[in-house]
PDB file of N, CA and C in Angstrom:
ATOM      1  N   MET T   9     -23.838 144.017 -87.314  1.00 59.00           N
ATOM      2  CA  MET T   9     -22.677 144.269 -87.981  1.00 59.00           C
ATOM      3  C   MET T   9     -21.586 143.493 -88.245  1.00 59.00           C
ATOM      4  N   ALA T  10     -21.165 143.177 -89.363  1.00 75.00           N
ATOM      5  CA  ALA T  10     -20.093 141.477 -89.473  1.00 75.00           C
ATOM      6  C   ALA T  10     -18.991 141.987 -88.868  1.00 75.00           C
ATOM      7  N   LEU T  11     -18.163 140.735 -88.717  1.00 78.00           N
ATOM      8  CA  LEU T  11     -17.458 141.073 -87.841  1.00 78.00           C
ATOM      9  C   LEU T  11     -16.031 141.943 -88.369  1.00 78.00           C
ATOM     10  N   LEU T  12     -15.781 141.432 -89.559  1.00 82.00           N
ATOM     11  CA  LEU T  12     -14.778 142.393 -90.151  1.00 82.00           C
ATOM     12  C   LEU T  12     -15.059 143.833 -90.205  1.00 82.00           C
ATOM     13  N   ASP T  13     -16.508 144.297 -90.323  1.00 87.00           N
ATOM     14  CA  ASP T  13     -16.892 145.583 -90.158  1.00 87.00           C
ATOM     15  C   ASP T  13     -16.740 146.263 -88.929  1.00 87.00           C
ATOM     16  N   GLN T  14     -16.788 145.097 -88.085  1.00 88.00           N
ATOM     17  CA  GLN T  14     -16.369 145.795 -86.488  1.00 88.00           C
ATOM     18  C   GLN T  14     -14.996 145.944 -86.361  1.00 88.00           C
ATOM     19  N   LEU T  15     -14.273 144.887 -86.775  1.00 90.00           N
ATOM     20  CA  LEU T  15     -12.701 145.279 -86.665  1.00 90.00           C
ATOM     21  C   LEU T  15     -12.207 146.507 -87.380  1.00 90.00           C
ATOM     22  N   ALA T  16     -12.773 146.923 -88.616  1.00 92.00           N
ATOM     23  CA  ALA T  16     -12.443 148.293 -89.409  1.00 92.00           C
ATOM     24  C   ALA T  16     -13.138 149.174 -88.394  1.00 92.00           C
ATOM     25  N   SER T  17     -14.088 149.227 -87.986  1.00 93.00           N
ATOM     26  CA  SER T  17     -14.516 150.422 -87.361  1.00 93.00           C
ATOM     27  C   SER T  17     -13.604 151.023 -85.627  1.00 93.00           C
ATOM     28  N   CYS T  18     -13.402 149.453 -84.983  1.00 95.00           N
ATOM     29  CA  CYS T  18     -12.810 149.536 -84.106  1.00 95.00           C
ATOM     30  C   CYS T  18     -11.298 149.835 -84.326  1.00 95.00           C
ATOM     31  N   THR T  19     -10.830 149.629 -85.316  1.00 96.00           N
ATOM     32  CA  THR T  19      -9.525 150.203 -85.756  1.00 96.00           C
ATOM     33  C   THR T  19      -9.377 151.624 -86.104  1.00 96.00           C
ATOM     34  N   ARG T  20     -10.269 152.107 -86.779  1.00 96.00           N
ATOM     35  CA  ARG T  20     -10.479 153.763 -86.813  1.00 96.00           C
ATOM     36  C   ARG T  20     -10.721 154.213 -85.695  1.00 96.00           C
ATOM     37  N   LEU T  21     -11.436 153.615 -84.862  1.00 97.00           N
ATOM     38  CA  LEU T  21     -11.593 154.476 -83.663  1.00 97.00           C
ATOM     39  C   LEU T  21     -10.280 154.384 -82.535  1.00 97.00           C
ATOM     40  N   CYS T  22      -9.305 153.479 -82.822  1.00 98.00           N
ATOM     41  CA  CYS T  22      -8.390 153.003 -81.932  1.00 98.00           C
ATOM     42  C   CYS T  22      -7.433 154.102 -82.526  1.00 98.00           C
ATOM     43  N   ASP T  23      -7.260 154.307 -83.764  1.00 98.00           N
ATOM     44  CA  ASP T  23      -6.690 155.179 -84.440  1.00 98.00           C
ATOM     45  C   ASP T  23      -6.734 156.602 -84.116  1.00 98.00           C
ATOM     46  N   ALA T  24      -8.064 157.053 -84.008  1.00 98.00           N
ATOM     47  CA  ALA T  24      -8.486 158.369 -83.440  1.00 98.00           C
ATOM     48  C   ALA T  24      -8.214 158.457 -81.885  1.00 98.00           C
ATOM     49  N   CYS T  25      -8.273 157.428 -81.465  1.00 98.00           N
ATOM     50  CA  CYS T  25      -7.841 157.649 -79.834  1.00 98.00           C
ATOM     51  C   CYS T  25      -6.695 157.579 -79.614  1.00 98.00           C
ATOM     52  N   ARG T  26      -5.570 156.988 -80.647  1.00 98.00           N
ATOM     53  CA  ARG T  26      -4.316 157.429 -80.161  1.00 98.00           C
ATOM     54  C   ARG T  26      -3.510 158.605 -80.550  1.00 98.00           C
ATOM     55  N   HIS T  27      -4.622 159.098 -81.564  1.00 98.00           N
ATOM     56  CA  HIS T  27      -3.926 160.427 -82.056  1.00 98.00           C
ATOM     57  C   HIS T  27      -4.298 161.685 -80.966  1.00 98.00           C
ATOM     58  N   LEU T  28      -5.659 161.509 -80.397  1.00 97.00           N
ATOM     59  CA  LEU T  28      -6.198 162.374 -79.573  1.00 97.00           C
ATOM     60  C   LEU T  28      -5.349 162.177 -78.318  1.00 97.00           C
ATOM     61  N   CYS T  29      -4.958 161.150 -77.895  1.00 98.00           N
ATOM     62  CA  CYS T  29      -4.319 160.846 -76.479  1.00 98.00           C
ATOM     63  C   CYS T  29      -2.873 161.536 -76.588  1.00 98.00           C
ATOM     64  N   ARG T  30      -2.502 161.189 -77.571  1.00 98.00           N
ATOM     65  CA  ARG T  30      -0.720 162.220 -77.952  1.00 98.00           C
ATOM     66  C   ARG T  30      -1.338 163.694 -77.970  1.00 98.00           C
ATOM     67  N   GLU T  31      -2.004 164.309 -78.570  1.00 97.00           N
ATOM     68  CA  GLU T  31      -2.309 165.621 -78.567  1.00 97.00           C
ATOM     69  C   GLU T  31      -2.619 166.117 -77.140  1.00 97.00           C
ATOM     70  N   CYS T  32      -3.400 165.483 -76.441  1.00 97.00           N
ATOM     71  CA  CYS T  32      -3.853 165.608 -74.965  1.00 97.00           C
ATOM     72  C   CYS T  32      -2.417 165.834 -74.030  1.00 97.00           C
ATOM     73  N   ALA T  33      -1.637 164.392 -74.298  1.00 97.00           N
ATOM     74  CA  ALA T  33      -0.658 164.380 -73.295  1.00 97.00           C
ATOM     75  C   ALA T  33       0.447 165.649 -73.793  1.00 97.00           C
ATOM     76  N   GLU T  34       0.596 166.234 -75.111  1.00 96.00           N
ATOM     77  CA  GLU T  34       1.389 167.249 -75.334  1.00 96.00           C
ATOM     78  C   GLU T  34       0.657 168.786 -74.771  1.00 96.00           C
ATOM     79  N   ALA T  35      -0.439 168.651 -74.868  1.00 95.00           N
ATOM     80  CA  ALA T  35      -1.156 170.016 -74.559  1.00 95.00           C
ATOM     81  C   ALA T  35      -1.062 170.084 -73.040  1.00 95.00           C
ATOM     82  N   CYS T  36      -1.202 168.655 -72.262  1.00 95.00           N
ATOM     83  CA  CYS T  36      -1.001 168.700 -70.407  1.00 95.00           C
ATOM     84  C   CYS T  36       0.262 168.673 -70.187  1.00 95.00           C
ATOM     85  N   ARG T  37       1.087 168.278 -71.001  1.00 94.00           N
ATOM     86  CA  ARG T  37       2.670 168.282 -70.276  1.00 94.00           C
ATOM     87  C   ARG T  37       3.393 169.814 -69.805  1.00 94.00           C
ATOM     88  N   SER T  38       2.877 170.840 -70.405  1.00 91.00           N
ATOM     89  CA  SER T  38       3.447 171.996 -69.691  1.00 91.00           C
ATOM     90  C   SER T  38       2.386 172.584 -68.602  1.00 91.00           C
ATOM     91  N   MET T  39       1.411 171.930 -68.457  1.00 91.00           N
ATOM     92  CA  MET T  39       0.327 172.391 -67.173  1.00 91.00           C
ATOM     93  C   MET T  39       0.623 171.648 -65.853  1.00 91.00           C
ATOM     94  N   PRO T  40       0.750 172.654 -64.650  1.00 90.00           N
ATOM     95  CA  PRO T  40       1.119 171.867 -63.477  1.00 90.00           C
ATOM     96  C   PRO T  40       0.048 170.866 -62.908  1.00 90.00           C
ATOM     97  N   ASP T  41       0.451 169.909 -62.313  1.00 91.00           N
ATOM     98  CA  ASP T  41      -0.255 168.992 -61.784  1.00 91.00           C
ATOM     99  C   ASP T  41      -1.049 168.082 -62.651  1.00 91.00           C
ATOM    100  N   MET T  42      -0.586 167.743 -64.194  1.00 94.00           N
ATOM    101  CA  MET T  42      -1.182 167.161 -65.039  1.00 94.00           C
ATOM    102  C   MET T  42      -0.321 165.881 -65.458  1.00 94.00           C
ATOM    103  N   GLN T  43       0.784 165.636 -64.765  1.00 95.00           N
ATOM    104  CA  GLN T  43       1.745 164.452 -65.117  1.00 95.00           C
ATOM    105  C   GLN T  43       0.840 163.245 -64.976  1.00 95.00           C
ATOM    106  N   ASN T  44      -0.036 162.960 -64.166  1.00 96.00           N
ATOM    107  CA  ASN T  44      -0.932 161.721 -64.392  1.00 96.00           C
ATOM    108  C   ASN T  44      -1.863 161.772 -65.574  1.00 96.00           C
ATOM    109  N   CYS T  45      -2.073 162.645 -66.099  1.00 96.00           N
ATOM    110  CA  CYS T  45      -2.749 162.702 -67.381  1.00 96.00           C
ATOM    111  C   CYS T  45      -2.175 162.540 -68.269  1.00 96.00           C
ATOM    112  N   VAL T  46      -0.900 163.296 -68.571  1.00 97.00           N
ATOM    113  CA  VAL T  46       0.023 162.829 -69.735  1.00 97.00           C
ATOM    114  C   VAL T  46       0.073 161.650 -69.710  1.00 97.00           C
ATOM    115  N   ASP T  47       0.936 160.957 -68.343  1.00 97.00           N
ATOM    116  CA  ASP T  47       0.995 159.254 -68.545  1.00 97.00           C
ATOM    117  C   ASP T  47       0.169 158.380 -68.840  1.00 97.00           C
ATOM    118  N   LEU T  48      -1.142 158.758 -68.450  1.00 97.00           N
ATOM    119  CA  LEU T  48      -2.346 158.016 -68.929  1.00 97.00           C
ATOM    120  C   LEU T  48      -2.539 158.050 -70.395  1.00 97.00           C
ATOM    121  N   ASN T  49      -2.393 159.537 -71.050  1.00 98.00           N
ATOM    122  CA  ASN T  49      -2.552 159.387 -72.267  1.00 98.00           C
ATOM    123  C   ASN T  49      -1.545 158.426 -73.049  1.00 98.00           C
ATOM    124  N   VAL T  50      -0.388 158.906 -72.617  1.00 98.00           N
ATOM    125  CA  VAL T  50       0.686 158.032 -73.618  1.00 98.00           C
ATOM    126  C   VAL T  50       0.579 156.463 -73.543  1.00 98.00           C
ATOM    127  N   ARG T  51       0.065 156.001 -72.381  1.00 98.00           N
ATOM    128  CA  ARG T  51      -0.325 154.866 -71.913  1.00 98.00           C
ATOM    129  C   ARG T  51      -0.914 153.920 -72.856  1.00 98.00           C
ATOM    130  N   CYS T  52      -2.268 154.948 -73.132  1.00 98.00           N
ATOM    131  CA  CYS T  52      -3.712 154.636 -73.927  1.00 98.00           C
ATOM    132  C   CYS T  52      -3.103 154.617 -75.345  1.00 98.00           C
ATOM    133  N   ALA T  53      -2.228 155.658 -75.345  1.00 98.00           N
ATOM    134  CA  ALA T  53      -1.766 155.678 -77.032  1.00 98.00           C
ATOM    135  C   ALA T  53      -1.290 154.475 -77.712  1.00 98.00           C
ATOM    136  N   GLU T  54      -0.257 153.984 -76.527  1.00 98.00           N
ATOM    137  CA  GLU T  54       0.463 152.914 -76.985  1.00 98.00           C
ATOM    138  C   GLU T  54      -0.430 151.640 -76.608  1.00 98.00           C
ATOM    139  N   PHE T  55      -1.142 151.312 -75.910  1.00 97.00           N
ATOM    140  CA  PHE T  55      -2.446 150.314 -76.009  1.00 97.00           C
ATOM    141  C   PHE T  55      -3.112 150.456 -77.492  1.00 97.00           C
ATOM    142  N   CYS T  56      -3.588 151.609 -78.072  1.00 98.00           N
ATOM    143  CA  CYS T  56      -4.184 151.557 -79.024  1.00 98.00           C
ATOM    144  C   CYS T  56      -3.401 151.164 -80.182  1.00 98.00           C
ATOM    145  N   ASP T  57      -2.094 151.604 -80.385  1.00 97.00           N
ATOM    146  CA  ASP T  57      -1.174 151.211 -81.302  1.00 97.00           C
ATOM    147  C   ASP T  57      -0.958 149.661 -81.380  1.00 97.00           C
ATOM    148  N   GLU T  58      -0.810 148.931 -80.300  1.00 97.00           N
ATOM    149  CA  GLU T  58      -0.603 147.611 -80.005  1.00 97.00           C
ATOM    150  C   GLU T  58      -2.253 146.635 -80.550  1.00 97.00           C
ATOM    151  N   THR T  59      -3.000 147.536 -80.373  1.00 96.00           N
ATOM    152  CA  THR T  59      -4.530 146.929 -80.773  1.00 96.00           C
ATOM    153  C   THR T  59      -4.761 146.923 -81.795  1.00 96.00           C
ATOM    154  N   ILE T  60      -4.086 148.129 -82.642  1.00 96.00           N
ATOM    155  CA  ILE T  60      -4.308 148.384 -84.084  1.00 96.00           C
ATOM    156  C   ILE T  60      -3.394 147.020 -84.833  1.00 96.00           C
ATOM    157  N   ARG T  61      -2.357 146.570 -84.378  1.00 96.00           N
ATOM    158  CA  ARG T  61      -1.479 145.910 -84.852  1.00 96.00           C
ATOM    159  C   ARG T  61      -1.986 144.406 -84.869  1.00 96.00           C
ATOM    160  N   THR T  62      -2.677 143.959 -83.448  1.00 93.00           N
ATOM    161  CA  THR T  62      -3.346 142.946 -83.553  1.00 93.00           C
ATOM    162  C   THR T  62      -4.629 142.712 -84.207  1.00 93.00           C
ATOM    163  N   MET T  63      -5.348 143.742 -84.373  1.00 92.00           N
ATOM    164  CA  MET T  63      -6.426 143.633 -84.913  1.00 92.00           C
ATOM    165  C   MET T  63      -6.145 143.509 -86.612  1.00 92.00           C
ATOM    166  N   ALA T  64      -5.103 144.147 -86.999  1.00 92.00           N
ATOM    167  CA  ALA T  64      -4.807 143.900 -88.532  1.00 92.00           C
ATOM    168  C   ALA T  64      -4.138 142.232 -88.782  1.00 92.00           C
ATOM    169  N   ARG T  65      -3.906 141.838 -87.797  1.00 89.00           N
ATOM    170  CA  ARG T  65      -3.345 140.525 -87.824  1.00 89.00           C
ATOM    171  C   ARG T  65      -4.806 139.268 -87.603  1.00 89.00           C
ATOM    172  N   GLY T  66      -6.141 140.020 -87.489  1.00 84.00           N
ATOM    173  CA  GLY T  66      -7.266 139.350 -87.248  1.00 84.00           C
ATOM    174  C   GLY T  66      -7.648 138.920 -86.021  1.00 84.00           C
ATOM    175  N   SER T  67      -6.842 139.739 -84.856  1.00 88.00           N
ATOM    176  CA  SER T  67      -6.998 139.001 -83.505  1.00 88.00           C
ATOM    177  C   SER T  67      -7.552 140.231 -82.634  1.00 88.00           C
ATOM    178  N   VAL T  68      -8.562 139.706 -81.689  1.00 91.00           N
ATOM    179  CA  VAL T  68      -9.145 140.676 -80.944  1.00 91.00           C
ATOM    180  C   VAL T  68      -8.434 140.416 -79.337  1.00 91.00           C
ATOM    181  N   GLU T  69      -7.497 139.881 -79.415  1.00 90.00           N
ATOM    182  CA  GLU T  69      -6.946 139.697 -78.077  1.00 90.00           C
ATOM    183  C   GLU T  69      -6.494 140.757 -77.157  1.00 90.00           C
ATOM    184  N   ASN T  70      -6.123 141.759 -77.834  1.00 93.00           N
ATOM    185  CA  ASN T  70      -5.763 142.921 -77.049  1.00 93.00           C
ATOM    186  C   ASN T  70      -6.784 143.966 -76.833  1.00 93.00           C
ATOM    187  N   CYS T  71      -8.276 143.585 -76.921  1.00 96.00           N
ATOM    188  CA  CYS T  71      -9.113 144.427 -77.062  1.00 96.00           C
ATOM    189  C   CYS T  71      -9.325 144.848 -75.850  1.00 96.00           C
ATOM    190  N   GLU T  72      -9.659 143.660 -74.766  1.00 96.00           N
ATOM    191  CA  GLU T  72     -10.183 143.961 -73.364  1.00 96.00           C
ATOM    192  C   GLU T  72      -9.236 145.052 -72.987  1.00 96.00           C
ATOM    193  N   ALA T  73      -7.511 144.460 -72.945  1.00 96.00           N
ATOM    194  CA  ALA T  73      -6.752 145.740 -72.335  1.00 96.00           C
ATOM    195  C   ALA T  73      -6.735 147.227 -72.743  1.00 96.00           C
ATOM    196  N   CYS T  74      -7.015 147.065 -73.726  1.00 97.00           N
ATOM    197  CA  CYS T  74      -7.352 148.214 -74.787  1.00 97.00           C
ATOM    198  C   CYS T  74      -8.569 149.321 -74.240  1.00 97.00           C
ATOM    199  N   ALA T  75      -9.338 148.421 -73.871  1.00 97.00           N
ATOM    200  CA  ALA T  75     -10.683 149.113 -73.131  1.00 97.00           C
ATOM    201  C   ALA T  75     -10.400 149.522 -71.934  1.00 97.00           C
ATOM    202  N   GLU T  76      -9.669 148.874 -71.067  1.00 97.00           N
ATOM    203  CA  GLU T  76      -9.291 149.264 -69.865  1.00 97.00           C
ATOM    204  C   GLU T  76      -8.426 150.541 -70.117  1.00 97.00           C
ATOM    205  N   ALA T  77      -7.565 150.499 -70.817  1.00 97.00           N
ATOM    206  CA  ALA T  77      -6.836 151.870 -70.923  1.00 97.00           C
ATOM    207  C   ALA T  77      -7.509 152.747 -71.252  1.00 97.00           C
ATOM    208  N   CYS T  78      -8.416 152.461 -72.109  1.00 98.00           N
ATOM    209  CA  CYS T  78      -9.125 153.966 -72.379  1.00 98.00           C
ATOM    210  C   CYS T  78     -10.073 154.244 -71.454  1.00 98.00           C
ATOM    211  N   ASP T  79     -10.591 153.489 -70.728  1.00 98.00           N
ATOM    212  CA  ASP T  79     -11.222 153.737 -69.399  1.00 98.00           C
ATOM    213  C   ASP T  79     -10.887 154.613 -68.375  1.00 98.00           C
ATOM    214  N   ARG T  80      -9.648 154.534 -68.266  1.00 98.00           N
ATOM    215  CA  ARG T  80      -8.689 154.838 -67.023  1.00 98.00           C
ATOM    216  C   ARG T  80      -8.229 156.246 -67.659  1.00 98.00           C
ATOM    217  N   CYS T  81      -8.270 156.359 -68.798  1.00 98.00           N
ATOM    218  CA  CYS T  81      -7.471 157.487 -69.767  1.00 98.00           C
ATOM    219  C   CYS T  81      -8.798 158.689 -69.682  1.00 98.00           C
ATOM    220  N   ALA T  82      -9.766 158.109 -70.043  1.00 98.00           N
ATOM    221  CA  ALA T  82     -10.904 158.886 -70.081  1.00 98.00           C
ATOM    222  C   ALA T  82     -11.487 159.330 -68.695  1.00 98.00           C
ATOM    223  N   GLU T  83     -11.196 158.640 -67.688  1.00 97.00           N
ATOM    224  CA  GLU T  83     -11.569 159.041 -66.258  1.00 97.00           C
ATOM    225  C   GLU T  83     -10.924 160.147 -65.844  1.00 97.00           C
ATOM    226  N   GLU T  84      -9.384 159.735 -66.392  1.00 97.00           N
ATOM    227  CA  GLU T  84      -8.740 160.969 -66.067  1.00 97.00           C
ATOM    228  C   GLU T  84      -8.993 162.463 -66.451  1.00 97.00           C
ATOM    229  N   CYS T  85      -9.159 162.379 -67.912  1.00 97.00           N
ATOM    230  CA  CYS T  85      -9.341 163.566 -68.829  1.00 97.00           C
ATOM    231  C   CYS T  85     -10.614 164.300 -68.462  1.00 97.00           C
ATOM    232  N   GLU T  86     -11.442 163.108 -68.051  1.00 96.00           N
ATOM    233  CA  GLU T  86     -12.990 163.979 -67.662  1.00 96.00           C
ATOM    234  C   GLU T  86     -12.894 164.727 -66.199  1.00 96.00           C
ATOM    235  N   LYS T  87     -11.756 164.855 -65.467  1.00 94.00           N
ATOM    236  CA  LYS T  87     -11.578 165.572 -64.395  1.00 94.00           C
ATOM    237  C   LYS T  87     -11.317 166.882 -64.737  1.00 94.00           C
ATOM    238  N   TYR T  88     -10.904 167.101 -66.060  1.00 92.00           N
ATOM    239  CA  TYR T  88     -10.246 168.576 -66.365  1.00 92.00           C
ATOM    240  C   TYR T  88     -10.928 169.160 -67.512  1.00 92.00           C
ATOM    241  N   GLY T  89     -11.007 170.849 -67.366  1.00 89.00           N
ATOM    242  CA  GLY T  89     -11.818 171.282 -68.325  1.00 89.00           C
ATOM    243  C   GLY T  89     -11.150 171.896 -69.454  1.00 89.00           C
ATOM    244  N   GLU T  90      -9.870 171.035 -69.727  1.00 91.00           N
ATOM    245  CA  GLU T  90      -9.376 171.844 -70.867  1.00 91.00           C
ATOM    246  C   GLU T  90     -10.033 171.133 -72.470  1.00 91.00           C
ATOM    247  N   GLU T  91      -9.842 171.645 -73.352  1.00 94.00           N
ATOM    248  CA  GLU T  91     -10.500 171.286 -74.276  1.00 94.00           C
ATOM    249  C   GLU T  91     -10.013 170.125 -74.933  1.00 94.00           C
ATOM    250  N   ALA T  92      -8.359 169.775 -75.010  1.00 94.00           N
ATOM    251  CA  ALA T  92      -7.932 168.834 -75.388  1.00 94.00           C
ATOM    252  C   ALA T  92      -8.212 167.378 -74.375  1.00 94.00           C
ATOM    253  N   CYS T  93      -8.586 167.709 -73.258  1.00 96.00           N
ATOM    254  CA  CYS T  93      -9.178 166.642 -72.313  1.00 96.00           C
ATOM    255  C   CYS T  93     -10.264 166.372 -72.729  1.00 96.00           C
ATOM    256  N   TYR T  94     -11.101 166.982 -73.019  1.00 96.00           N
ATOM    257  CA  TYR T  94     -12.719 166.913 -73.051  1.00 96.00           C
ATOM    258  C   TYR T  94     -12.720 165.611 -74.640  1.00 96.00           C
ATOM    259  N   GLU T  95     -12.003 166.507 -75.457  1.00 97.00           N
ATOM    260  CA  GLU T  95     -12.147 165.755 -76.687  1.00 97.00           C
ATOM    261  C   GLU T  95     -11.565 164.223 -76.684  1.00 97.00           C
ATOM    262  N   CYS T  96     -10.523 164.174 -76.105  1.00 97.00           N
ATOM    263  CA  CYS T  96      -9.726 162.983 -75.665  1.00 97.00           C
ATOM    264  C   CYS T  96     -10.707 161.931 -74.756  1.00 97.00           C
ATOM    265  N   ALA T  97     -11.006 162.402 -74.136  1.00 98.00           N
ATOM    266  CA  ALA T  97     -12.125 161.625 -72.858  1.00 98.00           C
ATOM    267  C   ALA T  97     -13.295 161.007 -73.777  1.00 98.00           C
ATOM    268  N   GLN T  98     -14.105 161.843 -75.025  1.00 98.00           N
ATOM    269  CA  GLN T  98     -14.861 161.376 -75.816  1.00 98.00           C
ATOM    270  C   GLN T  98     -14.563 160.551 -76.696  1.00 98.00           C
ATOM    271  N   VAL T  99     -13.455 160.402 -77.256  1.00 98.00           N
ATOM    272  CA  VAL T  99     -12.892 159.279 -78.033  1.00 98.00           C
ATOM    273  C   VAL T  99     -12.574 158.098 -77.314  1.00 98.00           C
ATOM    274  N   CYS T 100     -11.977 158.405 -76.193  1.00 98.00           N
ATOM    275  CA  CYS T 100     -11.661 157.107 -75.416  1.00 98.00           C
ATOM    276  C   CYS T 100     -12.759 156.413 -75.038  1.00 98.00           C
ATOM    277  N   ARG T 101     -13.718 157.061 -74.664  1.00 98.00           N
ATOM    278  CA  ARG T 101     -15.039 156.338 -74.105  1.00 98.00           C
ATOM    279  C   ARG T 101     -15.577 155.744 -75.601  1.00 98.00           C
ATOM    280  N   ARG T 102     -15.462 156.252 -76.701  1.00 97.00           N
ATOM    281  CA  ARG T 102     -16.124 155.730 -78.201  1.00 97.00           C
ATOM    282  C   ARG T 102     -15.224 154.252 -78.152  1.00 97.00           C
ATOM    283  N   CYS T 103     -14.126 154.560 -78.010  1.00 98.00           N
ATOM    284  CA  CYS T 103     -12.655 153.359 -78.318  1.00 98.00           C
ATOM    285  C   CYS T 103     -13.009 152.197 -77.282  1.00 98.00           C
ATOM    286  N   GLU T 104     -13.135 152.615 -75.903  1.00 97.00           N
ATOM    287  CA  GLU T 104     -13.307 151.743 -74.924  1.00 97.00           C
ATOM    288  C   GLU T 104     -14.765 150.931 -75.340  1.00 97.00           C
ATOM    289  N   HIS T 105     -15.511 151.298 -75.611  1.00 96.00           N
ATOM    290  CA  HIS T 105     -17.042 150.755 -75.918  1.00 96.00           C
ATOM    291  C   HIS T 105     -16.906 149.716 -77.249  1.00 96.00           C
ATOM    292  N   GLU T 106     -16.468 150.144 -78.166  1.00 95.00           N
ATOM    293  CA  GLU T 106     -15.898 149.202 -79.293  1.00 95.00           C
ATOM    294  C   GLU T 106     -14.998 148.272 -79.167  1.00 95.00           C
ATOM    295  N   CYS T 107     -13.928 148.364 -78.273  1.00 96.00           N
ATOM    296  CA  CYS T 107     -13.290 147.355 -78.124  1.00 96.00           C
ATOM    297  C   CYS T 107     -13.773 146.563 -77.045  1.00 96.00           C
ATOM    298  N   ARG T 108     -14.527 146.754 -76.146  1.00 96.00           N
ATOM    299  CA  ARG T 108     -15.106 145.748 -75.203  1.00 96.00           C
ATOM    300  C   ARG T 108     -16.288 144.991 -76.100  1.00 96.00           C
ATOM    301  N   GLU T 109     -16.693 145.587 -77.219  1.00 93.00           N
ATOM    302  CA  GLU T 109     -17.941 144.770 -77.826  1.00 93.00           C
ATOM    303  C   GLU T 109     -16.665 143.525 -78.627  1.00 93.00           C
ATOM    304  N   LEU T 110     -15.732 143.834 -79.086  1.00 92.00           N
ATOM    305  CA  LEU T 110     -15.088 142.796 -79.926  1.00 92.00           C
ATOM    306  C   LEU T 110     -14.597 142.362 -79.109  1.00 92.00           C
ATOM    307  N   ALA T 111     -13.964 142.394 -77.826  1.00 92.00           N
ATOM    308  CA  ALA T 111     -13.354 141.597 -76.617  1.00 92.00           C
ATOM    309  C   ALA T 111     -14.447 140.509 -76.152  1.00 92.00           C
ATOM    310  N   ALA T 112     -15.792 141.217 -76.280  1.00 91.00           N
ATOM    311  CA  ALA T 112     -17.018 139.757 -75.814  1.00 91.00           C
ATOM    312  C   ALA T 112     -16.973 138.778 -76.833  1.00 91.00           C
ATOM    313  N   LEU T 113     -16.420 138.943 -78.412  1.00 83.00           N
ATOM    314  CA  LEU T 113     -16.477 137.990 -78.847  1.00 83.00           C
ATOM    315  C   LEU T 113     -15.430 136.558 -78.844  1.00 83.00           C
ATOM    316  N   GLY T 114     -14.523 137.208 -77.775  1.00 67.00           N
ATOM    317  CA  GLY T 114     -13.546 135.911 -77.428  1.00 67.00           C
ATOM    318  C   GLY T 114     -14.405 134.877 -76.797  1.00 67.00           C
ATOM    319  N   LEU T 115     -14.370 133.901 -76.935  1.00 36.00           N
ATOM    320  CA  LEU T 115     -15.038 132.728 -76.354  1.00 36.00           C
ATOM    321  C   LEU T 115     -14.958 132.594 -74.759  1.00 36.00           C
ATOM    322  N   GLY T 116     -15.549 133.128 -73.656  1.00 35.00           N
ATOM    323  CA  GLY T 116     -15.281 132.861 -72.334  1.00 35.00           C
ATOM    324  C   GLY T 116     -14.170 133.596 -72.023  1.00 35.00           C
ATOM    325  N   GLY T 117     -13.698 134.521 -72.477  1.00 39.00           N
ATOM    326  CA  GLY T 117     -12.583 135.749 -72.161  1.00 39.00           C
ATOM    327  C   GLY T 117     -11.399 135.338 -72.892  1.00 39.00           C
ATOM    328  N   SER T 118     -11.274 134.425 -73.550  1.00 38.00           N
ATOM    329  CA  SER T 118     -10.053 133.572 -74.583  1.00 38.00           C
ATOM    330  C   SER T 118     -10.004 134.409 -75.635  1.00 38.00           C
ATOM    331  N   LYS T 119      -8.594 134.374 -76.046  1.00 43.00           N
ATOM    332  CA  LYS T 119      -8.338 135.119 -77.233  1.00 43.00           C
ATOM    333  C   LYS T 119      -9.084 134.811 -78.602  1.00 43.00           C
ATOM    334  N   TYR T 120      -9.445 135.178 -79.587  1.00 41.00           N
ATOM    335  CA  TYR T 120     -10.412 134.481 -80.673  1.00 41.00           C
ATOM    336  C   TYR T 120      -9.497 135.348 -81.827  1.00 41.00           C
ATOM    337  N   THR T 121      -9.321 134.511 -82.538  1.00 40.00           N
ATOM    338  CA  THR T 121      -8.488 134.884 -83.838  1.00 40.00           C
ATOM    339  C   THR T 121      -9.301 134.472 -85.167  1.00 40.00           C
ATOM    340  N   LEU T 122      -9.350 135.391 -85.960  1.00 40.00           N
ATOM    341  CA  LEU T 122      -9.903 135.172 -87.276  1.00 40.00           C
ATOM    342  C   LEU T 122      -8.772 134.517 -87.994  1.00 40.00           C
ATOM    343  N   GLN T 123      -9.213 133.448 -88.866  1.00 38.00           N
ATOM    344  CA  GLN T 123      -8.408 132.705 -89.529  1.00 38.00           C
ATOM    345  C   GLN T 123      -9.114 132.334 -90.791  1.00 38.00           C
TER     346      GLN T 123
END
């Protein structure tokens, strides 16, 4: 897959991920003992927002951090049987995978910018 196609694909997944993370956070807000899930969903959505902005500039520098946020969010959501959590975890895992692939393009873990 060409690099620009990977950026576009990752951007779409980050967009879907932030959307489902926000939905999951809203759904879990009123449930008892779900504050950690809510917090991780909000944080993941924020990382996806920032990663979309940096990718729009042609940079993959935030991809590893986004992948980590998606991993933590998915791990938390996988603990629960709620439909919103299930859907969120599935998309977070896909976003995590895509972000890690892009992050790997950075030479030796350094930031890689398309120019």
